[in-house]
Coordinates of C-alpha atoms in Angstrom, one line a residue:
X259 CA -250.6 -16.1 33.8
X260 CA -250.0 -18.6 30.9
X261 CA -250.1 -17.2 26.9
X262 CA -251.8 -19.4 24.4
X263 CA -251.9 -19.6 21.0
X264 CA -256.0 -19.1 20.4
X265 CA -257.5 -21.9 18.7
X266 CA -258.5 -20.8 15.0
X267 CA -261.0 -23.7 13.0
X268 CA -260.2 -22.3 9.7
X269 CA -257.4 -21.2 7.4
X270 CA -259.2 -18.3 6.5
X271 CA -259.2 -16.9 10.0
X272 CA -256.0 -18.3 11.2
X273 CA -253.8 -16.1 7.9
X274 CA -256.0 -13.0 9.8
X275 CA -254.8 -13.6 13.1
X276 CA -251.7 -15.3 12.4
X277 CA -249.4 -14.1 15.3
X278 CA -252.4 -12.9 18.1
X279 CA -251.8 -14.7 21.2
X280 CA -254.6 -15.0 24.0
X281 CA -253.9 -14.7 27.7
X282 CA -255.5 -16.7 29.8
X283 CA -255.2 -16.4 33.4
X284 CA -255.8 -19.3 35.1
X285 CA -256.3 -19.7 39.0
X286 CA -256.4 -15.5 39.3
X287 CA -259.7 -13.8 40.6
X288 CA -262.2 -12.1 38.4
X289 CA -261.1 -8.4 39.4
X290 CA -257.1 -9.5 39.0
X291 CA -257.9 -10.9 35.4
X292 CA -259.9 -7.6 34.2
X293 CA -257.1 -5.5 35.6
X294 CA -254.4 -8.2 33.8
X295 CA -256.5 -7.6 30.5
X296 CA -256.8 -3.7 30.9
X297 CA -253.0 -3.8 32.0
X298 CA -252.2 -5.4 28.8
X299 CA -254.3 -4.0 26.6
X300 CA -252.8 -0.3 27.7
X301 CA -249.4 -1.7 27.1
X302 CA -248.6 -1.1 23.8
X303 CA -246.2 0.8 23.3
X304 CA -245.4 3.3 20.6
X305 CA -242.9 2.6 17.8
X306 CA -239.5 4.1 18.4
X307 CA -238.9 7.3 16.4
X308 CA -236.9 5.6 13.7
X309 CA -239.4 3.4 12.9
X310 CA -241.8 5.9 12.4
X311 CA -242.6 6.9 8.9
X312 CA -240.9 10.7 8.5
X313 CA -244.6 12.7 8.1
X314 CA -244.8 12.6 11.6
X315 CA -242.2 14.7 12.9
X316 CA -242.5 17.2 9.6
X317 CA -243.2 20.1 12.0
X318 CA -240.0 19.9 13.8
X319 CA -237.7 19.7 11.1
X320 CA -235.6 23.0 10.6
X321 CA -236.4 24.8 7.7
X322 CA -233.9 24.3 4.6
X323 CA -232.1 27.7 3.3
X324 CA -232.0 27.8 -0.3
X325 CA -228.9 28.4 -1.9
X326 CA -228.1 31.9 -2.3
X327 CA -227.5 33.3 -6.0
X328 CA -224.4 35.4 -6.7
X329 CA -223.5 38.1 -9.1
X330 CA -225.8 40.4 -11.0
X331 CA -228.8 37.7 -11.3
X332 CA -229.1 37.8 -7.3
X333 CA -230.6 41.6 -7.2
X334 CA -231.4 42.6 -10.2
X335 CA -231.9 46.3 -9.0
X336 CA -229.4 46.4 -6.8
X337 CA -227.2 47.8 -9.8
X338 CA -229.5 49.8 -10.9
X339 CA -230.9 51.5 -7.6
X340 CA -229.1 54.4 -6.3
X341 CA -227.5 54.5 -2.8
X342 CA -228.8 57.2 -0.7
X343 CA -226.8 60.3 0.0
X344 CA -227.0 59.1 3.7
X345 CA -225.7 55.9 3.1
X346 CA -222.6 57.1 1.3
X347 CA -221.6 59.0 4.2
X348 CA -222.4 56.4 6.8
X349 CA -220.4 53.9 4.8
X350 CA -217.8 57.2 4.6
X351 CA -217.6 57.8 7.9
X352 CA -217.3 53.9 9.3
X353 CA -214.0 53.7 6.7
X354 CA -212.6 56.6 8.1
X355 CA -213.5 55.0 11.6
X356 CA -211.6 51.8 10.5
X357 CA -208.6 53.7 9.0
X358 CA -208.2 55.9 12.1
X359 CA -208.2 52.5 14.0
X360 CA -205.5 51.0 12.0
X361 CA -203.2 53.8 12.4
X362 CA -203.5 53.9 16.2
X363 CA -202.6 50.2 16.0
X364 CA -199.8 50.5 13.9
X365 CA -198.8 53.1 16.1
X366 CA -199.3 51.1 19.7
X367 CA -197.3 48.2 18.3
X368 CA -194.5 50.6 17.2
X369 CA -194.4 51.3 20.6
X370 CA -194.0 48.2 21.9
X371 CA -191.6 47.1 19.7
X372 CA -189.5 50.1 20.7
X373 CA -190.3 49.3 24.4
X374 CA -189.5 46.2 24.0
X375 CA -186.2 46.7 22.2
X376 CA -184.8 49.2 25.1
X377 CA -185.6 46.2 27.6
X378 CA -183.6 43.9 25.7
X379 CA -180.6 46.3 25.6
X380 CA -180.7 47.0 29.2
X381 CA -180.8 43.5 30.0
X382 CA -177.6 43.4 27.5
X383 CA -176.1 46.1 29.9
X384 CA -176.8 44.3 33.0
X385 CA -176.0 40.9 31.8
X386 CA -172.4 42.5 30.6
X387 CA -171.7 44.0 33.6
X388 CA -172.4 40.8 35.3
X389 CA -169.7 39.5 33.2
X390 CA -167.1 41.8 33.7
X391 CA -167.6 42.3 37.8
X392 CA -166.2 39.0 38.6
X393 CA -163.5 39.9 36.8
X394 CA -162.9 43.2 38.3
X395 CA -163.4 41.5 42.1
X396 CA -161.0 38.8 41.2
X397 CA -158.1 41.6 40.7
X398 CA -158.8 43.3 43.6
X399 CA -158.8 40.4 45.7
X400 CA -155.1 39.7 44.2
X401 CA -154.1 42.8 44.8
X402 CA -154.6 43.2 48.5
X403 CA -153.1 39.4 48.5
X404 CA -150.0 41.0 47.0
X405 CA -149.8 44.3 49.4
X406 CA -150.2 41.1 52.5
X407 CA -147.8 39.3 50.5

């Protein structure tokens, strides 16, 4: 399979066609050239997604939010509107909910800390009495050295 570049007569045709190349297959069988030209006519392949101009993929894009405003422009009858008598207690009841969980944290950590504060004196106890049972061992052994003595 050789590529050629075709032979144009005129200008006119060759600005046209300026880069279209011809394939010409020499020495191949009628039925492997037709498959050869319907190989490489079905060839092309599509641009890659960044060359693509940015209408095609429109649909998959994620829509923007819009920026949300604050203050008393956002709702302007939010001010205005009434809560519900239902509302006020549900919003009641869920800050009495909180509170009640806050002081049964506050007490659970007291705990702890008092837990945690008995551990480190008995480990003060123990590590003292370490200390001073050496000691009391040590005169012990002297003294039955002195009654051998």
């Amino acid at each position: 399979i050789q590529r050629q570049e075709p032979n144009l007569p005129s200008t006119d045709q060759r600005s046209t066609a300026e880069h279209e190349e011809v394939t010409v297959f020499s020495g191949s069988s009628a039925a492997d050239a037709s498959h050869a030209r319907r190989l490489w006519s079905s060839a092309s392949l599509p641009p890659p997604l960044e060359l693509r101009p940015a209408a095609a993929d429109v649909r998959q894009r994620l829509p923007v939010s819009r920026p949300r405003r604050s203050g008393p422009a956002a709702a302007p009858g939010a001010a205005e509107r009434p809560q519900s008598a239902a509302a006020v207690r549900r919003r009641q009841e869920e800050r009495r909910r909180y509170e009640e969980a806050a002081v049964r944290r506050s007490q659970i950590l007291d705990l702890l800390r008092r837990q945690r504060e008995r551990r480190m004196q008995k480990e003060v106890q123990v590590w003292r009495e370490r200390r001073s049972s050496p000691r009391e061992e040590e005169e012990e052994e002297e003294e039955l050295v002195r009654q051998l003595q």
